[in-house]
Structure formats: structure tokens, C-alpha cells
Amino acid sequence: KLAQRLRGCTAYATPQQVVDACELVFISTPDDAIGQVAAGLTWRTGQGVVHCSGATSLDVFAVPLAQGVLPGALHPFQAVASLDAGVPSLPGTTVGIEADGAMREVLVTIALALGGRPIILTAADKALYHLSAVMMGNLLTGLAATAAQLWEHFGASRADGLQAVVAMMRSVVHNLERAGIPSAVAGPYVRGDVGTIRRHFETLSATAPAVLPLYRELALAALPFGVEKGALTHDQRQAIQHLIA
């Protein structure tokens, strides 16, 4: 199905046929399968092999490396839910690259051709880099879904909540792009609205206690940026920290 969408593309029946036909091979399997797939193929000296994992280092190519391949990794820092949605989202995306020498130059060229912003990573960088991506992809989606679900507790629908949440997320993105951190940080944790924050905890405890640990941890993580903005007094900060604790 993918080959039919690409002009001049040939689909092969086996991975080995792809390796035999190509000078540069991308392995785009789930992360845990990369090493097994690569190890089960016969490679040529000087052939390029690239995976698309943000968390996995090039050590996963132990077998191909022993056969003389040029290894690399290219990972778009983007939430891609489908092919049709993913392709238009690539321009402007940061692209994490792990590679050396000629392979690094090739992958940087590819990233730029896609309209991306290449960043060079080491093996030690990968897990933290990818964790950051997961926080803004998988976990942000989960946070939005959790916030939308709360609307059901006051008679609205989750769809109503999602519409409201998405509109606010667009505004948050605009503020972050325009003002940066900490200027874009807003809300009761910046204003020092201790009474409002107390009501949040009381309400969650009564209506959605399962969400309370998530809210507490997010509040704890966000508080230092509110402090950095300089809008909180010492007493307000102490009161908020006490509530969170």
C-alpha cells in the first residue's frame, strides 16, 4: 500500500531483497525489534543502515557493524498518528540524528530536505531526548484526554471538554512561541491564588481522586517556573508548596 503511493517505488517480498537492492536502508520497526531484524540480514561493507528510534543507540547494529556497514539513526521529534497527518507535520520538526562522518552528512541532508531542524545526539543523549518527546507526544495526549474527561463530572461530555482543551492548547503553544519560558507560564500557580489551588485539591479528592496524584505532580513540576517568573511572594510560594505536599 505504501509503495503504491510513491512514484517509482518497488515493493519486495522479503527484507533481504530490500537490503540487496539498496545502498541506504531504513529499519522502521518498533524499537525492540530493530536489533533482531538487523541481525537476521546479510549486509555489505559500506552500506548504510539507519533506524528511526529516538531512544535506541547505534549499538543495536552490532551484527551489521561487524559486516562493515555505516550506521545511523534519524528520529523526527514529532507526534505522528498516521501517514496522512504525519507528512505535513514534518516541516519545522526537530530531527534527532546519531551518526558519524559521511552518514551524518547524509542524514543531515535528508532532515533539511524534509524541512526539519537537525540536532546531533550521542548515545548517552538518546534516552533523555526521547523521554522529552514522549512527554510532549504520548503523555501530553493522555493529559489532554484526562482533562477532557473531567467535564463529565459536571454534566458536559468528554467531546465538549476536548474541544475546550484543544482550543486552550493552541493558545498555550502561541504563548510559548511568542513569550518563551517563564513568561508564558500562567494560572493560579503564578498568581499565588492559594484559595483556588486549595479548592482544586478538595474537588479532585471528592470527585476524581484518581487524577489527584497526576495533578499534584504536575503542580510540583510547574511551580519552579512560576517562581522564576517572579510573580509569587515568599509566603505564597510556601503556602502553595504546603498544599502540594
mmCIF file of C-alpha atoms in Angstrom:
data_model
loop_
_atom_site.group_PDB
_atom_site.id
_atom_site.type_symbol
_atom_site.label_atom_id
_atom_site.label_comp_id
_atom_site.label_asym_id
_atom_site.label_seq_id
_atom_site.Cartn_x
_atom_site.Cartn_y
_atom_site.Cartn_z
ATOM 1 C CA LYS A 1 0.000 0.000 0.000
ATOM 2 C CA LEU A 2 2.845 2.396 0.795
ATOM 3 C CA ALA A 3 4.688 1.598 -2.441
ATOM 4 C CA GLN A 4 1.566 2.427 -4.446
ATOM 5 C CA ARG A 5 1.640 5.965 -3.015
ATOM 6 C CA LEU A 6 5.246 6.619 -4.037
ATOM 7 C CA ARG A 7 6.239 7.240 -7.634
ATOM 8 C CA GLY A 8 8.797 4.729 -8.900
ATOM 9 C CA CYS A 9 8.738 2.683 -5.691
ATOM 10 C CA THR A 10 9.268 -1.090 -5.750
ATOM 11 C CA ALA A 11 7.916 -3.353 -3.012
ATOM 12 C CA TYR A 12 9.859 -6.543 -2.209
ATOM 13 C CA ALA A 13 8.621 -9.705 -0.547
ATOM 14 C CA THR A 14 11.447 -10.013 2.000
ATOM 15 C CA PRO A 15 13.707 -7.660 3.981
ATOM 16 C CA GLN A 16 16.803 -9.286 2.472
ATOM 17 C CA GLN A 17 15.662 -8.341 -1.030
ATOM 18 C CA VAL A 18 15.438 -4.711 0.116
ATOM 19 C CA VAL A 19 18.949 -4.873 1.591
ATOM 20 C CA ASP A 20 20.306 -6.428 -1.598
ATOM 21 C CA ALA A 21 18.713 -3.699 -3.760
ATOM 22 C CA CYS A 22 19.565 -0.589 -1.733
ATOM 23 C CA GLU A 23 22.630 1.355 -0.678
ATOM 24 C CA LEU A 24 20.807 3.032 2.235
ATOM 25 C CA VAL A 25 18.312 1.014 4.294
ATOM 26 C CA PHE A 26 15.942 2.335 6.967
ATOM 27 C CA ILE A 27 14.684 -0.091 9.598
ATOM 28 C CA SER A 28 11.438 1.433 10.870
ATOM 29 C CA THR A 29 10.177 -1.400 13.056
ATOM 30 C CA PRO A 30 9.204 -0.970 16.729
ATOM 31 C CA ASP A 31 12.296 -0.250 18.829
ATOM 32 C CA ASP A 32 12.545 -3.693 20.420
ATOM 33 C CA ALA A 33 12.646 -5.392 17.004
ATOM 34 C CA ILE A 34 15.435 -3.312 15.415
ATOM 35 C CA GLY A 35 18.340 -5.441 16.617
ATOM 36 C CA GLN A 36 16.676 -8.735 15.724
ATOM 37 C CA VAL A 37 15.730 -7.547 12.237
ATOM 38 C CA ALA A 38 19.215 -6.154 11.563
ATOM 39 C CA ALA A 39 20.930 -9.279 12.869
ATOM 40 C CA GLY A 40 18.901 -11.533 10.589
ATOM 41 C CA LEU A 41 20.126 -9.903 7.371
ATOM 42 C CA THR A 42 23.322 -10.056 5.331
ATOM 43 C CA TRP A 43 24.924 -6.645 4.767
ATOM 44 C CA ARG A 44 27.636 -5.253 2.500
ATOM 45 C CA THR A 45 30.673 -3.244 3.528
ATOM 46 C CA GLY A 46 29.986 0.446 3.159
ATOM 47 C CA GLN A 47 26.213 0.017 3.039
ATOM 48 C CA GLY A 48 24.166 2.465 5.101
ATOM 49 C CA VAL A 49 21.712 1.184 7.721
ATOM 50 C CA VAL A 50 19.571 3.608 9.714
ATOM 51 C CA HIS A 51 16.920 3.110 12.378
ATOM 52 C CA CYS A 52 14.207 5.592 13.334
ATOM 53 C CA SER A 53 14.170 5.143 17.112
ATOM 54 C CA GLY A 54 14.631 8.167 19.318
ATOM 55 C CA ALA A 55 15.739 6.114 22.332
ATOM 56 C CA THR A 56 17.911 3.351 20.840
ATOM 57 C CA SER A 57 21.633 3.850 20.258
ATOM 58 C CA LEU A 58 23.661 2.525 17.343
ATOM 59 C CA ASP A 59 24.868 -0.383 19.491
ATOM 60 C CA VAL A 60 21.741 -2.208 18.339
ATOM 61 C CA PHE A 61 23.530 -2.675 14.983
ATOM 62 C CA ALA A 62 26.210 -4.978 16.409
ATOM 63 C CA VAL A 63 25.788 -7.623 13.692
ATOM 64 C CA PRO A 64 25.681 -5.196 10.726
ATOM 65 C CA LEU A 65 28.645 -3.277 12.180
ATOM 66 C CA ALA A 66 30.679 -6.476 12.151
ATOM 67 C CA GLN A 67 29.898 -6.678 8.423
ATOM 68 C CA GLY A 68 31.187 -3.151 7.772
ATOM 69 C CA VAL A 69 28.019 -1.071 7.469
ATOM 70 C CA LEU A 70 27.785 2.674 8.063
ATOM 71 C CA PRO A 71 25.244 3.059 10.905
ATOM 72 C CA GLY A 72 22.913 5.928 11.718
ATOM 73 C CA ALA A 73 19.705 6.932 13.468
ATOM 74 C CA LEU A 74 17.170 9.542 12.351
ATOM 75 C CA HIS A 75 14.179 10.376 14.559
ATOM 76 C CA PRO A 76 11.637 13.161 13.977
ATOM 77 C CA PHE A 77 10.687 14.851 17.271
ATOM 78 C CA GLN A 78 7.032 14.794 16.308
ATOM 79 C CA ALA A 79 3.738 13.099 17.192
ATOM 80 C CA VAL A 80 2.816 11.056 14.118
ATOM 81 C CA ALA A 81 -0.545 9.277 14.378
ATOM 82 C CA SER A 82 -0.921 8.427 10.683
ATOM 83 C CA LEU A 83 0.834 8.741 7.332
ATOM 84 C CA ASP A 84 -1.509 11.421 6.046
ATOM 85 C CA ALA A 85 -1.209 13.511 9.206
ATOM 86 C CA GLY A 86 2.486 12.865 9.690
ATOM 87 C CA VAL A 87 3.883 14.030 6.353
ATOM 88 C CA PRO A 88 2.513 17.616 6.567
ATOM 89 C CA SER A 89 3.760 17.875 10.161
ATOM 90 C CA LEU A 90 7.431 17.328 9.258
ATOM 91 C CA PRO A 91 8.405 20.871 8.142
ATOM 92 C CA GLY A 92 9.782 22.711 11.157
ATOM 93 C CA THR A 93 10.215 19.498 13.150
ATOM 94 C CA THR A 94 13.430 18.915 15.064
ATOM 95 C CA VAL A 95 15.142 15.735 13.810
ATOM 96 C CA GLY A 96 17.431 13.844 16.174
ATOM 97 C CA ILE A 97 20.448 12.314 14.410
ATOM 98 C CA GLU A 98 23.063 9.902 15.725
ATOM 99 C CA ALA A 99 25.795 9.179 13.190
ATOM 100 C CA ASP A 100 29.388 9.981 12.313
ATOM 101 C CA GLY A 101 31.292 11.016 9.210
ATOM 102 C CA ALA A 102 29.642 10.552 5.839
ATOM 103 C CA MET A 103 26.479 9.041 7.314
ATOM 104 C CA ARG A 104 25.961 12.100 9.485
ATOM 105 C CA GLU A 105 26.190 14.322 6.417
ATOM 106 C CA VAL A 106 23.653 12.158 4.563
ATOM 107 C CA LEU A 107 21.136 12.212 7.424
ATOM 108 C CA VAL A 108 21.510 15.954 7.983
ATOM 109 C CA THR A 109 20.849 16.468 4.265
ATOM 110 C CA ILE A 110 17.721 14.285 4.482
ATOM 111 C CA ALA A 111 16.477 16.159 7.565
ATOM 112 C CA LEU A 112 16.943 19.519 5.859
ATOM 113 C CA ALA A 113 15.236 18.278 2.684
ATOM 114 C CA LEU A 114 12.205 17.361 4.800
ATOM 115 C CA GLY A 115 12.137 20.893 6.186
ATOM 116 C CA GLY A 116 13.424 19.691 9.547
ATOM 117 C CA ARG A 117 15.874 21.133 12.080
ATOM 118 C CA PRO A 118 18.645 18.552 12.595
ATOM 119 C CA ILE A 119 20.221 18.096 16.029
ATOM 120 C CA ILE A 120 23.198 15.790 16.607
ATOM 121 C CA LEU A 121 22.881 13.347 19.513
ATOM 122 C CA THR A 122 25.236 10.923 21.226
ATOM 123 C CA ALA A 123 24.255 7.504 22.525
ATOM 124 C CA ALA A 124 24.181 8.928 26.056
ATOM 125 C CA ASP A 125 21.710 11.642 24.960
ATOM 126 C CA LYS A 126 19.135 9.356 23.404
ATOM 127 C CA ALA A 127 17.014 8.203 26.360
ATOM 128 C CA LEU A 128 16.528 11.710 27.791
ATOM 129 C CA TYR A 129 15.885 13.153 24.338
ATOM 130 C CA HIS A 130 13.251 10.520 23.624
ATOM 131 C CA LEU A 131 11.708 10.873 27.083
ATOM 132 C CA SER A 132 11.175 14.544 26.302
ATOM 133 C CA ALA A 133 9.436 13.577 23.072
ATOM 134 C CA VAL A 134 7.195 11.073 24.847
ATOM 135 C CA MET A 135 6.206 13.699 27.430
ATOM 136 C CA MET A 136 5.060 16.025 24.652
ATOM 137 C CA GLY A 137 3.501 13.301 22.495
ATOM 138 C CA ASN A 138 2.070 10.307 24.338
ATOM 139 C CA LEU A 139 1.826 11.892 27.775
ATOM 140 C CA LEU A 140 0.511 15.277 26.616
ATOM 141 C CA THR A 141 -2.223 13.444 24.718
ATOM 142 C CA GLY A 142 -3.016 11.495 27.854
ATOM 143 C CA LEU A 143 -3.092 14.708 29.888
ATOM 144 C CA ALA A 144 -5.487 16.324 27.399
ATOM 145 C CA ALA A 145 -7.711 13.259 27.490
ATOM 146 C CA THR A 146 -7.707 13.280 31.301
ATOM 147 C CA ALA A 147 -8.606 16.992 31.409
ATOM 148 C CA ALA A 148 -11.415 16.461 28.882
ATOM 149 C CA GLN A 149 -12.759 13.504 30.858
ATOM 150 C CA LEU A 150 -13.240 15.732 33.912
ATOM 151 C CA TRP A 151 -16.018 17.570 32.064
ATOM 152 C CA GLU A 152 -18.256 14.539 32.523
ATOM 153 C CA HIS A 153 -18.306 15.269 36.273
ATOM 154 C CA PHE A 154 -20.285 18.479 35.720
ATOM 155 C CA GLY A 155 -22.767 17.282 33.129
ATOM 156 C CA ALA A 156 -20.876 18.015 29.918
ATOM 157 C CA SER A 157 -19.427 15.434 27.537
ATOM 158 C CA ARG A 158 -15.839 14.411 27.017
ATOM 159 C CA ALA A 159 -16.156 15.718 23.455
ATOM 160 C CA ASP A 160 -17.148 19.132 24.850
ATOM 161 C CA GLY A 161 -14.137 19.012 27.142
ATOM 162 C CA LEU A 162 -11.797 18.027 24.334
ATOM 163 C CA GLN A 163 -12.975 20.919 22.167
ATOM 164 C CA ALA A 164 -12.255 23.333 25.014
ATOM 165 C CA VAL A 165 -8.906 21.724 25.861
ATOM 166 C CA VAL A 166 -7.657 21.756 22.265
ATOM 167 C CA ALA A 167 -8.521 25.441 21.868
ATOM 168 C CA MET A 168 -6.613 26.218 25.054
ATOM 169 C CA MET A 169 -3.639 24.114 23.914
ATOM 170 C CA ARG A 170 -3.405 26.214 20.754
ATOM 171 C CA SER A 171 -3.273 29.341 22.899
ATOM 172 C CA VAL A 172 -0.615 27.797 25.137
ATOM 173 C CA VAL A 173 1.519 26.946 22.102
ATOM 174 C CA HIS A 174 1.165 30.505 20.800
ATOM 175 C CA ASN A 175 2.166 31.947 24.175
ATOM 176 C CA LEU A 176 5.191 29.660 24.424
ATOM 177 C CA GLU A 177 6.341 30.581 20.923
ATOM 178 C CA ARG A 178 5.785 34.292 21.487
ATOM 179 C CA ALA A 179 6.906 34.780 25.084
ATOM 180 C CA GLY A 180 9.039 31.751 25.978
ATOM 181 C CA ILE A 181 9.681 30.408 29.477
ATOM 182 C CA PRO A 182 8.917 31.581 32.135
ATOM 183 C CA SER A 183 6.913 34.489 30.665
ATOM 184 C CA ALA A 184 4.305 32.193 29.107
ATOM 185 C CA VAL A 185 3.607 30.440 32.415
ATOM 186 C CA ALA A 186 0.182 31.494 33.699
ATOM 187 C CA GLY A 187 -2.590 30.424 36.053
ATOM 188 C CA PRO A 188 -3.110 30.219 39.823
ATOM 189 C CA TYR A 189 0.377 28.895 40.497
ATOM 190 C CA VAL A 190 1.829 32.119 39.107
ATOM 191 C CA ARG A 191 -0.788 34.447 40.556
ATOM 192 C CA GLY A 192 -0.487 32.923 44.014
ATOM 193 C CA ASP A 193 -4.207 32.064 44.214
ATOM 194 C CA VAL A 194 -3.863 29.772 47.210
ATOM 195 C CA GLY A 195 -7.626 29.562 47.767
ATOM 196 C CA THR A 196 -8.223 28.413 44.200
ATOM 197 C CA ILE A 197 -5.489 25.792 44.421
ATOM 198 C CA ARG A 198 -6.974 24.512 47.696
ATOM 199 C CA ARG A 199 -10.372 24.129 46.014
ATOM 200 C CA HIS A 200 -8.718 22.165 43.199
ATOM 201 C CA PHE A 201 -7.342 19.624 45.650
ATOM 202 C CA GLU A 202 -10.603 19.421 47.608
ATOM 203 C CA THR A 203 -12.675 18.964 44.441
ATOM 204 C CA LEU A 204 -10.409 16.303 42.975
ATOM 205 C CA SER A 205 -10.375 14.420 46.257
ATOM 206 C CA ALA A 206 -14.177 14.328 46.206
ATOM 207 C CA THR A 207 -14.963 13.787 42.509
ATOM 208 C CA ALA A 208 -11.926 12.347 40.701
ATOM 209 C CA PRO A 209 -9.417 11.086 43.286
ATOM 210 C CA ALA A 210 -7.583 9.009 40.672
ATOM 211 C CA VAL A 211 -6.498 12.258 38.974
ATOM 212 C CA LEU A 212 -5.177 13.797 42.198
ATOM 213 C CA PRO A 213 -1.643 12.273 42.055
ATOM 214 C CA LEU A 214 -1.257 13.444 38.436
ATOM 215 C CA TYR A 215 -2.398 16.969 39.299
ATOM 216 C CA ARG A 216 -0.121 17.092 42.342
ATOM 217 C CA GLU A 217 2.976 16.008 40.414
ATOM 218 C CA LEU A 218 2.295 18.425 37.550
ATOM 219 C CA ALA A 219 1.776 21.264 40.020
ATOM 220 C CA LEU A 220 5.015 20.380 41.756
ATOM 221 C CA ALA A 221 6.890 20.314 38.437
ATOM 222 C CA ALA A 222 5.402 23.629 37.266
ATOM 223 C CA LEU A 223 5.856 25.643 40.468
ATOM 224 C CA PRO A 224 9.563 26.482 39.940
ATOM 225 C CA PHE A 225 8.713 28.179 36.618
ATOM 226 C CA GLY A 226 6.091 30.288 38.363
ATOM 227 C CA VAL A 227 8.719 31.230 40.924
ATOM 228 C CA GLU A 228 11.187 32.027 38.132
ATOM 229 C CA LYS A 229 8.649 34.418 36.609
ATOM 230 C CA GLY A 230 8.904 36.464 39.818
ATOM 231 C CA ALA A 231 5.183 36.915 40.428
ATOM 232 C CA LEU A 232 4.949 34.932 43.681
ATOM 233 C CA THR A 233 5.720 36.274 47.135
ATOM 234 C CA HIS A 234 7.707 34.123 49.532
ATOM 235 C CA ASP A 235 4.590 33.480 51.638
ATOM 236 C CA GLN A 236 2.526 32.476 48.602
ATOM 237 C CA ARG A 237 5.202 30.062 47.471
ATOM 238 C CA GLN A 238 5.405 28.487 50.925
ATOM 239 C CA ALA A 239 1.604 28.132 51.120
ATOM 240 C CA ILE A 240 1.398 26.534 47.672
ATOM 241 C CA GLN A 241 4.238 24.119 48.409
ATOM 242 C CA HIS A 242 2.470 23.127 51.640
ATOM 243 C CA LEU A 243 -0.768 22.447 49.746
ATOM 244 C CA ILE A 244 1.009 20.356 47.114
ATOM 245 C CA ALA A 245 2.828 18.357 49.766
#
